[in-house]
PDB file of C-alpha atoms in Angstrom:
ATOM      1  CA  UNK A   1     -51.114  -7.642 -42.771  1.00 46.00           C
ATOM      2  CA  UNK A   2     -47.623  -8.445 -42.952  1.00 48.00           C
ATOM      3  CA  UNK A   3     -46.903  -5.174 -41.374  1.00 53.00           C
ATOM      4  CA  UNK A   4     -48.578  -6.301 -38.490  1.00 52.00           C
ATOM      5  CA  UNK A   5     -47.433  -9.301 -37.701  1.00 52.00           C
ATOM      6  CA  UNK A   6     -43.615  -7.969 -38.627  1.00 57.00           C
ATOM      7  CA  UNK A   7     -44.519  -5.415 -35.699  1.00 60.00           C
ATOM      8  CA  UNK A   8     -46.049  -8.090 -33.423  1.00 66.00           C
ATOM      9  CA  UNK A   9     -43.125 -10.287 -33.936  1.00 69.00           C
ATOM     10  CA  UNK A  10     -40.589  -7.565 -33.291  1.00 63.00           C
ATOM     11  CA  UNK A  11     -42.526  -6.373 -30.008  1.00 65.00           C
ATOM     12  CA  UNK A  12     -42.491 -10.371 -28.943  1.00 69.00           C
ATOM     13  CA  UNK A  13     -38.705 -10.360 -29.310  1.00 65.00           C
ATOM     14  CA  UNK A  14     -38.468  -6.885 -27.476  1.00 66.00           C
ATOM     15  CA  UNK A  15     -40.392  -8.079 -24.522  1.00 68.00           C
ATOM     16  CA  UNK A  16     -38.968 -11.241 -24.222  1.00 66.00           C
ATOM     17  CA  UNK A  17     -36.671 -12.386 -21.657  1.00 67.00           C
ATOM     18  CA  UNK A  18     -34.621 -15.068 -23.345  1.00 70.00           C
ATOM     19  CA  UNK A  19     -30.762 -13.810 -23.086  1.00 68.00           C
ATOM     20  CA  UNK A  20     -31.036 -11.362 -19.972  1.00 71.00           C
ATOM     21  CA  UNK A  21     -28.518 -14.127 -18.188  1.00 72.00           C
ATOM     22  CA  UNK A  22     -25.597 -13.502 -20.581  1.00 78.00           C
ATOM     23  CA  UNK A  23     -26.047  -9.794 -20.286  1.00 80.00           C
ATOM     24  CA  UNK A  24     -26.090 -10.500 -16.617  1.00 81.00           C
ATOM     25  CA  UNK A  25     -23.159 -12.719 -16.624  1.00 84.00           C
ATOM     26  CA  UNK A  26     -21.018 -10.361 -18.912  1.00 88.00           C
ATOM     27  CA  UNK A  27     -21.732  -7.233 -16.453  1.00 89.00           C
ATOM     28  CA  UNK A  28     -20.915  -9.306 -13.442  1.00 90.00           C
ATOM     29  CA  UNK A  29     -17.588 -11.006 -15.090  1.00 93.00           C
ATOM     30  CA  UNK A  30     -16.494  -6.981 -15.482  1.00 94.00           C
ATOM     31  CA  UNK A  31     -17.467  -5.510 -12.541  1.00 94.00           C
ATOM     32  CA  UNK A  32     -15.441  -8.705 -10.760  1.00 94.00           C
ATOM     33  CA  UNK A  33     -12.172  -8.035 -12.948  1.00 94.00           C
ATOM     34  CA  UNK A  34     -12.324  -4.297 -11.912  1.00 91.00           C
ATOM     35  CA  UNK A  35     -12.823  -5.110  -8.192  1.00 92.00           C
ATOM     36  CA  UNK A  36      -9.945  -7.819  -8.642  1.00 92.00           C
ATOM     37  CA  UNK A  37      -7.731  -4.971 -10.638  1.00 85.00           C
ATOM     38  CA  UNK A  38      -8.176  -2.571  -7.978  1.00 84.00           C
ATOM     39  CA  UNK A  39      -7.087  -4.842  -5.100  1.00 89.00           C
ATOM     40  CA  UNK A  40      -4.221  -6.201  -6.765  1.00 87.00           C
ATOM     41  CA  UNK A  41      -2.995  -2.247  -7.420  1.00 83.00           C
ATOM     42  CA  UNK A  42      -4.005  -1.196  -4.095  1.00 86.00           C
ATOM     43  CA  UNK A  43      -2.012  -4.116  -2.012  1.00 90.00           C
ATOM     44  CA  UNK A  44       1.299  -3.301  -2.295  1.00 88.00           C
ATOM     45  CA  UNK A  45       0.734  -0.095  -0.857  1.00 91.00           C
ATOM     46  CA  UNK A  46      -0.380  -1.670   2.474  1.00 93.00           C
ATOM     47  CA  UNK A  47       2.652  -4.009   2.290  1.00 93.00           C
ATOM     48  CA  UNK A  48       4.773  -1.237   2.418  1.00 93.00           C
ATOM     49  CA  UNK A  49       3.398   0.636   4.991  1.00 95.00           C
ATOM     50  CA  UNK A  50       3.653  -2.459   6.991  1.00 94.00           C
ATOM     51  CA  UNK A  51       7.431  -2.895   5.974  1.00 93.00           C
ATOM     52  CA  UNK A  52       7.717   1.369   7.145  1.00 94.00           C
ATOM     53  CA  UNK A  53       6.478   0.176  10.273  1.00 95.00           C
ATOM     54  CA  UNK A  54       8.673  -2.191  10.740  1.00 92.00           C
ATOM     55  CA  UNK A  55      11.706   0.019   9.641  1.00 93.00           C
ATOM     56  CA  UNK A  56      10.951   2.627  12.067  1.00 95.00           C
ATOM     57  CA  UNK A  57      10.615   0.055  15.128  1.00 96.00           C
ATOM     58  CA  UNK A  58      13.793  -1.591  14.396  1.00 94.00           C
ATOM     59  CA  UNK A  59      15.749   1.432  14.162  1.00 95.00           C
ATOM     60  CA  UNK A  60      13.896   3.089  17.216  1.00 95.00           C
ATOM     61  CA  UNK A  61      14.914   0.087  19.336  1.00 95.00           C
ATOM     62  CA  UNK A  62      18.519  -0.018  17.971  1.00 94.00           C
ATOM     63  CA  UNK A  63      18.859   3.713  18.840  1.00 93.00           C
ATOM     64  CA  UNK A  64      17.426   3.095  22.619  1.00 93.00           C
ATOM     65  CA  UNK A  65      19.775  -0.005  22.757  1.00 93.00           C
ATOM     66  CA  UNK A  66      22.862   1.795  21.668  1.00 92.00           C
ATOM     67  CA  UNK A  67      21.691   5.332  23.505  1.00 91.00           C
ATOM     68  CA  UNK A  68      22.593   7.365  20.044  1.00 92.00           C
ATOM     69  CA  UNK A  69      22.223   7.889  16.667  1.00 93.00           C
ATOM     70  CA  UNK A  70      25.208   6.913  14.914  1.00 90.00           C
ATOM     71  CA  UNK A  71      27.093   3.971  13.375  1.00 92.00           C
ATOM     72  CA  UNK A  72      24.996   1.530  15.216  1.00 91.00           C
ATOM     73  CA  UNK A  73      21.590   3.172  13.411  1.00 92.00           C
ATOM     74  CA  UNK A  74      23.190   3.193  10.203  1.00 92.00           C
ATOM     75  CA  UNK A  75      24.526  -0.338  10.057  1.00 94.00           C
ATOM     76  CA  UNK A  76      20.700  -1.478  11.041  1.00 93.00           C
ATOM     77  CA  UNK A  77      19.295   0.893   8.118  1.00 92.00           C
ATOM     78  CA  UNK A  78      21.822  -0.567   5.779  1.00 93.00           C
ATOM     79  CA  UNK A  79      20.721  -4.553   7.168  1.00 94.00           C
ATOM     80  CA  UNK A  80      17.315  -3.991   6.653  1.00 92.00           C
ATOM     81  CA  UNK A  81      17.607  -2.048   3.012  1.00 92.00           C
ATOM     82  CA  UNK A  82      19.319  -5.671   1.913  1.00 92.00           C
ATOM     83  CA  UNK A  83      16.848  -7.631   3.612  1.00 90.00           C
ATOM     84  CA  UNK A  84      13.816  -5.873   2.675  1.00 86.00           C
ATOM     85  CA  UNK A  85      14.600  -3.967  -0.700  1.00 86.00           C
ATOM     86  CA  UNK A  86      13.245  -1.022   0.209  1.00 88.00           C
ATOM     87  CA  UNK A  87      15.324   2.182   0.511  1.00 91.00           C
ATOM     88  CA  UNK A  88      13.620   4.854   2.496  1.00 94.00           C
ATOM     89  CA  UNK A  89      14.212   8.236   3.922  1.00 94.00           C
ATOM     90  CA  UNK A  90      15.036   8.184   7.329  1.00 95.00           C
ATOM     91  CA  UNK A  91      15.048  11.357   9.823  1.00 95.00           C
ATOM     92  CA  UNK A  92      15.846  11.526  13.538  1.00 94.00           C
ATOM     93  CA  UNK A  93      14.561  13.833  16.173  1.00 92.00           C
ATOM     94  CA  UNK A  94      18.224  13.567  17.728  1.00 87.00           C
ATOM     95  CA  UNK A  95      21.548  13.284  16.686  1.00 87.00           C
ATOM     96  CA  UNK A  96      24.836  11.530  18.328  1.00 89.00           C
ATOM     97  CA  UNK A  97      24.531  10.591  21.890  1.00 91.00           C
ATOM     98  CA  UNK A  98      20.898  10.457  23.445  1.00 91.00           C
ATOM     99  CA  UNK A  99      21.185  10.774  27.676  1.00 92.00           C
ATOM    100  CA  UNK A 100      19.147   8.073  29.419  1.00 92.00           C
ATOM    101  CA  UNK A 101      15.659   8.724  29.937  1.00 90.00           C
ATOM    102  CA  UNK A 102      15.275  10.888  26.655  1.00 93.00           C
ATOM    103  CA  UNK A 103      13.492  10.158  23.689  1.00 94.00           C
ATOM    104  CA  UNK A 104      14.474   9.524  20.377  1.00 94.00           C
ATOM    105  CA  UNK A 105      11.956   9.726  17.370  1.00 96.00           C
ATOM    106  CA  UNK A 106      12.517   8.289  13.761  1.00 96.00           C
ATOM    107  CA  UNK A 107      10.581   9.289  10.794  1.00 96.00           C
ATOM    108  CA  UNK A 108      11.151   6.670   7.745  1.00 96.00           C
ATOM    109  CA  UNK A 109       9.283   7.805   4.647  1.00 96.00           C
ATOM    110  CA  UNK A 110       9.245   6.525   0.728  1.00 95.00           C
ATOM    111  CA  UNK A 111       7.072   7.031  -2.302  1.00 93.00           C
ATOM    112  CA  UNK A 112       5.116   4.627  -3.772  1.00 90.00           C
ATOM    113  CA  UNK A 113       3.661   4.627  -7.249  1.00 85.00           C
ATOM    114  CA  UNK A 114      -0.027   3.261  -7.920  1.00 83.00           C
ATOM    115  CA  UNK A 115      -0.241   3.185 -11.404  1.00 73.00           C
ATOM    116  CA  UNK A 116      -3.334   1.280 -13.262  1.00 67.00           C
ATOM    117  CA  UNK A 117      -0.994  -0.142 -15.774  1.00 64.00           C
ATOM    118  CA  UNK A 118      -0.785   2.342 -18.917  1.00 67.00           C
ATOM    119  CA  UNK A 119      -3.330   4.448 -17.687  1.00 70.00           C
ATOM    120  CA  UNK A 120      -1.306   6.481 -15.233  1.00 76.00           C
ATOM    121  CA  UNK A 121       0.431   6.703 -12.139  1.00 80.00           C
ATOM    122  CA  UNK A 122      -0.323   8.118  -8.831  1.00 84.00           C
ATOM    123  CA  UNK A 123       2.736   8.737  -6.385  1.00 87.00           C
ATOM    124  CA  UNK A 124       1.516   8.387  -2.445  1.00 90.00           C
ATOM    125  CA  UNK A 125       3.979   9.549   0.137  1.00 95.00           C
ATOM    126  CA  UNK A 126       4.119   7.060   2.960  1.00 95.00           C
ATOM    127  CA  UNK A 127       5.814   7.454   6.342  1.00 96.00           C
ATOM    128  CA  UNK A 128       6.067   5.613   9.534  1.00 96.00           C
ATOM    129  CA  UNK A 129       7.163   7.131  13.027  1.00 96.00           C
ATOM    130  CA  UNK A 130       8.204   5.231  16.164  1.00 96.00           C
ATOM    131  CA  UNK A 131       9.622   6.388  19.127  1.00 95.00           C
ATOM    132  CA  UNK A 132      11.825   5.086  21.822  1.00 94.00           C
ATOM    133  CA  UNK A 133      13.575   6.223  24.877  1.00 94.00           C
ATOM    134  CA  UNK A 134      17.390   5.840  25.599  1.00 92.00           C
ATOM    135  CA  UNK A 135      18.587   2.934  28.106  1.00 91.00           C
ATOM    136  CA  UNK A 136      21.974   4.323  28.142  1.00 90.00           C
ATOM    137  CA  UNK A 137      23.762   6.510  30.593  1.00 90.00           C
ATOM    138  CA  UNK A 138      26.506   8.853  29.245  1.00 85.00           C
ATOM    139  CA  UNK A 139      29.117  10.134  31.500  1.00 85.00           C
ATOM    140  CA  UNK A 140      30.833  13.292  30.735  1.00 71.00           C
TER     141      UNK A 140
END
């Protein structure tokens, strides 16, 4: 009879819903922390992409106004590097003087590391491209 009472008590405890809320709270907390960690890890990538877009647009505008890829664009790049703290790779479609009406394309590239702290790193290459039209008439 003792075993029957003990088995009945065990079945009652198994069927009981007491404490279920605690487990739900723990599972939801872990899920929320994983989502928050993912957002914190990925957000800098989007900010870097926005910064690269700014680099490309400002460099293209500088080349449009100057009518060439040279000293002016290099100075602008150095100022942007000082302000933004980023040192991307810059490539131009043209070099030197660009005649009025011709397009100038600049591509700015950098590598961002998405790492989940000690769990590993994932390098991602980000690039931005901007195109402008030269506003300077060069006479030969």
